[in-house]
Amino acid sequence: MLKSLRQSKSYKPDPNLLANRTILVTGAGDGIGRVAAIAYAKHGANLILLGRTRQKLDSVHDEIAEHTGQASLIIPIDLTHFDATSAIELKHGLEGEYSRLDGILHNASILGPKTLIEGYPYDKWIQVFQVNLHSAYLITQAALPLLRKAPDASIVFTSSGVGRRGRAYWGAYSLSKFATEGLTQVLADELSEDSNIRVNSLNPGATRTSMRAQAFPSEDPDTLPTAEEHMPLYLYLMGPDSSKCTGMSLSSNNWSY
């Protein structure tokens, strides 16, 4: 497994890497989610775009259609209110549209306040965990029956450097990402023996996004890599070339492009 990852540092995805595959991307309206959805579509995938803002999802849909001629399914959902009933509705909706699902990129996250644990507002704490962790668990649980029907399927959870080493003031965001790492490991282990589904976490690192600007308002965004620069790893993990890679915590900055 480690050998294959070293070889993939200069990874060049085949233009048809994701042909005939159906991929669900959460947080698809903006930032890395938007860029990943478009990259997946350009490599042949059919996209399910899940996000909070319909207008942003429509924009991604239109860009995908312009490049590929393919329509994407749009699912506008505010994940702060996504619960077990929502998950059942999503499950039935997906099963009504698709015979299988080939991958999920769990990209949706919110930062929450950067403040001391001592004064962290409980309502914001719950909200961060709801979006970053609980909704990802519920969506994954709802989608597993369709993922099992794919020849090989990939689940990618978005992590963070502060989800692997805690830092002061990062509060619920940091801890929700620690929990995401745990969810990745538990699910990967559960599926390792009798499933064709691989599960990995990916830390994109510092990237020129609105969340990064919110977290570091004085930082010069021009010093940061763009989301597009990370796409080789996102494509590798979602495509069949990574079929033997599971239960791993990967970081984009460990790759050279």
CSV table of C-alpha atoms in Angstrom, one decimal:
chain,number,residue,atom,x,y,z
A,1,MET,CA,0.0,0.0,0.0
A,2,LEU,CA,2.7,2.5,0.9
A,3,LYS,CA,4.6,1.6,-2.2
A,4,SER,CA,1.6,2.4,-4.4
A,5,LEU,CA,1.2,5.8,-2.6
A,6,ARG,CA,4.9,6.7,-3.2
A,7,GLN,CA,4.4,5.9,-6.8
A,8,SER,CA,1.4,8.1,-7.0
A,9,LYS,CA,3.2,11.3,-6.1
A,10,SER,CA,3.5,12.0,-9.8
A,11,TYR,CA,0.1,10.7,-10.5
A,12,LYS,CA,-1.5,11.6,-13.8
A,13,PRO,CA,-5.2,10.5,-13.9
A,14,ASP,CA,-6.6,8.9,-17.0
A,15,PRO,CA,-9.1,11.2,-18.7
A,16,ASN,CA,-11.7,8.5,-18.4
A,17,LEU,CA,-10.7,7.6,-14.8
A,18,LEU,CA,-14.3,7.9,-13.5
A,19,ALA,CA,-16.3,7.0,-16.5
A,20,ASN,CA,-19.7,5.5,-15.7
A,21,ARG,CA,-19.3,6.2,-12.0
A,22,THR,CA,-21.7,8.1,-9.8
A,23,ILE,CA,-20.1,10.3,-7.2
A,24,LEU,CA,-21.8,12.2,-4.4
A,25,VAL,CA,-20.0,15.4,-3.2
A,26,THR,CA,-21.2,17.3,-0.1
A,27,GLY,CA,-20.4,21.0,0.2
A,28,ALA,CA,-20.3,21.0,-3.6
A,29,GLY,CA,-21.3,24.6,-4.1
A,30,ASP,CA,-18.1,26.2,-3.1
A,31,GLY,CA,-14.4,25.8,-2.5
A,32,ILE,CA,-12.8,22.4,-2.7
A,33,GLY,CA,-16.1,20.7,-3.1
A,34,ARG,CA,-17.0,22.7,-6.2
A,35,VAL,CA,-13.5,22.1,-7.8
A,36,ALA,CA,-13.6,18.4,-7.0
A,37,ALA,CA,-17.1,17.9,-8.4
A,38,ILE,CA,-16.1,19.6,-11.7
A,39,ALA,CA,-12.8,17.6,-11.8
A,40,TYR,CA,-14.7,14.3,-11.2
A,41,ALA,CA,-17.2,15.2,-14.0
A,42,LYS,CA,-14.4,16.1,-16.4
A,43,HIS,CA,-13.0,12.6,-15.8
A,44,GLY,CA,-16.3,10.9,-16.7
A,45,ALA,CA,-18.3,10.8,-13.5
A,46,ASN,CA,-22.0,11.5,-13.0
A,47,LEU,CA,-22.3,13.9,-10.1
A,48,ILE,CA,-24.7,14.3,-7.2
A,49,LEU,CA,-24.2,17.8,-5.8
A,50,LEU,CA,-25.3,18.2,-2.2
A,51,GLY,CA,-25.0,21.6,-0.5
A,52,ARG,CA,-26.8,24.4,1.3
A,53,THR,CA,-27.2,27.0,-1.4
A,54,ARG,CA,-29.3,26.2,-4.5
A,55,GLN,CA,-27.8,29.0,-6.5
A,56,LYS,CA,-24.3,27.8,-5.9
A,57,LEU,CA,-25.2,24.3,-6.8
A,58,ASP,CA,-26.9,25.5,-10.0
A,59,SER,CA,-23.7,27.2,-11.0
A,60,VAL,CA,-21.7,24.0,-10.5
A,61,HIS,CA,-24.3,22.1,-12.4
A,62,ASP,CA,-24.1,24.5,-15.3
A,63,GLU,CA,-20.3,24.5,-15.4
A,64,ILE,CA,-20.3,20.7,-15.5
A,65,ALA,CA,-22.9,20.6,-18.2
A,66,GLU,CA,-20.9,23.1,-20.3
A,67,HIS,CA,-17.8,21.0,-20.0
A,68,THR,CA,-19.3,17.5,-20.3
A,69,GLY,CA,-22.9,17.8,-21.6
A,70,GLN,CA,-24.0,15.9,-18.6
A,71,ALA,CA,-26.7,16.9,-16.1
A,72,SER,CA,-26.0,16.5,-12.4
A,73,LEU,CA,-28.5,15.8,-9.6
A,74,ILE,CA,-28.8,18.7,-7.3
A,75,ILE,CA,-29.7,18.1,-3.6
A,76,PRO,CA,-30.1,21.4,-1.7
A,77,ILE,CA,-29.8,20.5,2.0
A,78,ASP,CA,-28.8,22.5,5.1
A,79,LEU,CA,-26.8,20.0,7.0
A,80,THR,CA,-27.3,21.8,10.3
A,81,HIS,CA,-30.8,20.3,10.2
A,82,PHE,CA,-30.0,16.9,8.7
A,83,ASP,CA,-31.3,14.2,10.9
A,84,ALA,CA,-32.2,10.5,10.8
A,85,THR,CA,-35.5,11.2,9.0
A,86,SER,CA,-33.5,13.3,6.4
A,87,ALA,CA,-31.2,10.4,6.0
A,88,ILE,CA,-34.0,8.0,5.3
A,89,GLU,CA,-35.5,10.4,2.7
A,90,LEU,CA,-32.0,10.7,1.1
A,91,LYS,CA,-31.6,6.9,1.0
A,92,HIS,CA,-35.0,6.4,-0.7
A,93,GLY,CA,-34.3,9.2,-3.2
A,94,LEU,CA,-30.9,7.9,-4.2
A,95,GLU,CA,-32.2,4.3,-4.5
A,96,GLY,CA,-35.0,5.7,-6.7
A,97,GLU,CA,-32.5,7.3,-9.1
A,98,TYR,CA,-29.4,5.1,-9.1
A,99,SER,CA,-28.7,1.4,-9.2
A,100,ARG,CA,-25.4,1.9,-7.4
A,101,LEU,CA,-23.1,4.6,-6.0
A,102,ASP,CA,-19.4,4.6,-6.6
A,103,GLY,CA,-18.1,7.2,-4.2
A,104,ILE,CA,-18.7,9.9,-1.7
A,105,LEU,CA,-16.5,13.0,-1.0
A,106,HIS,CA,-17.5,14.3,2.4
A,107,ASN,CA,-16.3,17.9,1.9
A,108,ALA,CA,-19.0,19.9,3.8
A,109,SER,CA,-17.6,21.5,7.0
A,110,ILE,CA,-18.0,24.7,9.0
A,111,LEU,CA,-15.3,26.4,11.1
A,112,GLY,CA,-17.2,27.6,14.1
A,113,PRO,CA,-15.7,30.2,16.5
A,114,LYS,CA,-12.0,30.2,17.2
A,115,THR,CA,-12.0,30.7,20.9
A,116,LEU,CA,-11.1,29.1,24.2
A,117,ILE,CA,-12.9,25.9,25.3
A,118,GLU,CA,-13.6,27.7,28.5
A,119,GLY,CA,-15.9,30.2,26.8
A,120,TYR,CA,-17.0,28.1,23.7
A,121,PRO,CA,-20.8,28.6,23.1
A,122,TYR,CA,-22.6,25.3,23.4
A,123,ASP,CA,-25.0,26.0,20.5
A,124,LYS,CA,-22.1,26.6,18.2
A,125,TRP,CA,-20.3,23.5,19.5
A,126,ILE,CA,-23.3,21.3,18.6
A,127,GLN,CA,-23.7,23.0,15.2
A,128,VAL,CA,-20.1,22.3,14.2
A,129,PHE,CA,-20.3,18.6,15.2
A,130,GLN,CA,-23.7,18.3,13.4
A,131,VAL,CA,-22.3,19.5,10.1
A,132,ASN,CA,-18.8,18.2,10.2
A,133,LEU,CA,-19.4,14.7,11.8
A,134,HIS,CA,-23.1,13.7,12.4
A,135,SER,CA,-24.3,14.5,8.9
A,136,ALA,CA,-21.4,12.7,7.4
A,137,TYR,CA,-22.2,9.6,9.5
A,138,LEU,CA,-25.9,9.8,8.5
A,139,ILE,CA,-25.2,10.3,4.8
A,140,THR,CA,-22.7,7.4,4.8
A,141,GLN,CA,-25.1,5.1,6.6
A,142,ALA,CA,-27.8,5.9,4.1
A,143,ALA,CA,-25.6,5.4,1.1
A,144,LEU,CA,-23.9,2.1,2.1
A,145,PRO,CA,-26.4,-0.2,0.4
A,146,LEU,CA,-25.8,1.5,-2.9
A,147,LEU,CA,-22.0,1.7,-2.4
A,148,ARG,CA,-21.9,-2.1,-1.8
A,149,LYS,CA,-23.3,-2.6,-5.3
A,150,ALA,CA,-20.3,-0.9,-7.0
A,151,PRO,CA,-17.4,-2.9,-8.3
A,152,ASP,CA,-15.2,-0.8,-6.1
A,153,ALA,CA,-16.3,2.2,-4.1
A,154,SER,CA,-14.6,5.0,-2.3
A,155,ILE,CA,-15.5,7.1,0.7
A,156,VAL,CA,-13.3,10.1,1.4
A,157,PHE,CA,-13.7,12.1,4.6
A,158,THR,CA,-12.2,15.6,4.8
A,159,SER,CA,-9.9,16.0,7.7
A,160,SER,CA,-7.5,18.7,8.9
A,161,GLY,CA,-4.1,19.2,10.5
A,162,VAL,CA,-5.9,20.2,13.7
A,163,GLY,CA,-7.8,16.9,13.6
A,164,ARG,CA,-4.5,15.1,14.0
A,165,ARG,CA,-2.8,17.4,16.4
A,166,GLY,CA,-4.9,19.7,18.6
A,167,ARG,CA,-4.3,23.4,18.7
A,168,ALA,CA,-5.5,26.1,21.1
A,169,TYR,CA,-8.6,28.0,20.0
A,170,TRP,CA,-9.7,25.5,17.3
A,171,GLY,CA,-12.3,24.1,19.6
A,172,ALA,CA,-15.2,22.1,18.1
A,173,TYR,CA,-13.7,22.2,14.6
A,174,SER,CA,-10.5,20.5,15.8
A,175,LEU,CA,-12.4,17.9,17.8
A,176,SER,CA,-14.9,17.2,15.1
A,177,LYS,CA,-12.0,16.4,12.8
A,178,PHE,CA,-10.4,14.1,15.4
A,179,ALA,CA,-13.7,12.3,15.5
A,180,THR,CA,-13.8,12.2,11.7
A,181,GLU,CA,-10.4,10.4,11.8
A,182,GLY,CA,-11.9,7.9,14.2
A,183,LEU,CA,-14.9,7.4,12.0
A,184,THR,CA,-12.6,6.7,9.0
A,185,GLN,CA,-10.6,4.1,10.9
A,186,VAL,CA,-13.6,2.3,12.4
A,187,LEU,CA,-15.6,2.2,9.1
A,188,ALA,CA,-12.5,1.1,7.1
A,189,ASP,CA,-11.9,-1.7,9.6
A,190,GLU,CA,-15.5,-2.8,9.5
A,191,LEU,CA,-15.6,-2.9,5.7
A,192,SER,CA,-12.1,-4.3,5.2
A,193,GLU,CA,-13.0,-8.0,5.2
A,194,ASP,CA,-16.2,-8.3,3.3
A,195,SER,CA,-16.6,-5.2,1.2
A,196,ASN,CA,-15.4,-3.5,-1.9
A,197,ILE,CA,-15.6,-0.1,-0.2
A,198,ARG,CA,-12.5,1.7,0.8
A,199,VAL,CA,-12.5,4.5,3.3
A,200,ASN,CA,-9.8,7.2,3.8
A,201,SER,CA,-9.4,10.6,5.3
A,202,LEU,CA,-7.8,13.5,3.4
A,203,ASN,CA,-6.3,16.7,4.9
A,204,PRO,CA,-6.1,19.2,2.0
A,205,GLY,CA,-3.9,21.5,4.1
A,206,ALA,CA,-3.8,25.3,3.7
A,207,THR,CA,-5.8,26.1,0.6
A,208,ARG,CA,-7.1,29.3,-1.0
A,209,THR,CA,-10.7,29.0,0.2
A,210,SER,CA,-13.2,31.2,2.0
A,211,MET,CA,-13.0,29.0,5.1
A,212,ARG,CA,-9.2,29.5,5.2
A,213,ALA,CA,-9.7,33.3,4.9
A,214,GLN,CA,-12.2,33.1,7.8
A,215,ALA,CA,-9.7,31.2,9.9
A,216,PHE,CA,-6.7,33.4,9.0
A,217,PRO,CA,-8.0,36.8,7.9
A,218,SER,CA,-4.6,38.4,7.9
A,219,GLU,CA,-3.0,35.8,5.6
A,220,ASP,CA,-2.2,36.6,2.0
A,221,PRO,CA,-4.3,34.1,-0.1
A,222,ASP,CA,-1.9,34.4,-3.0
A,223,THR,CA,0.7,32.5,-0.9
A,224,LEU,CA,-1.6,29.4,-0.7
A,225,PRO,CA,-2.2,26.6,-3.3
A,226,THR,CA,-5.5,26.6,-5.1
A,227,ALA,CA,-8.0,23.8,-4.8
A,228,GLU,CA,-7.2,22.8,-8.4
A,229,GLU,CA,-3.6,22.0,-7.3
A,230,HIS,CA,-4.9,19.3,-4.9
A,231,MET,CA,-7.1,17.5,-7.5
A,232,PRO,CA,-4.6,14.7,-8.5
A,233,LEU,CA,-4.9,13.3,-4.9
A,234,TYR,CA,-8.7,13.8,-4.9
A,235,LEU,CA,-9.0,11.9,-8.2
A,236,TYR,CA,-6.6,9.2,-7.1
A,237,LEU,CA,-8.6,8.4,-4.0
A,238,MET,CA,-11.9,8.4,-5.8
A,239,GLY,CA,-10.8,6.3,-8.8
A,240,PRO,CA,-10.0,2.6,-9.1
A,241,ASP,CA,-6.2,3.2,-9.0
A,242,SER,CA,-6.6,3.5,-5.2
A,243,SER,CA,-8.6,0.3,-4.8
A,244,LYS,CA,-6.1,-1.2,-2.4
A,245,CYS,CA,-5.8,2.0,-0.3
A,246,THR,CA,-8.1,2.0,2.8
A,247,GLY,CA,-8.0,3.1,6.4
A,248,MET,CA,-5.4,5.8,5.7
A,249,SER,CA,-5.0,9.4,6.8
A,250,LEU,CA,-3.5,11.2,3.9
A,251,SER,CA,-2.3,14.8,3.5
A,252,SER,CA,-2.2,16.8,0.3
A,253,ASN,CA,1.1,18.5,1.3
A,254,ASN,CA,2.8,15.1,1.3
A,255,TRP,CA,2.3,14.9,-2.4
A,256,SER,CA,4.3,16.7,-5.1
A,257,TYR,CA,2.4,17.8,-8.2
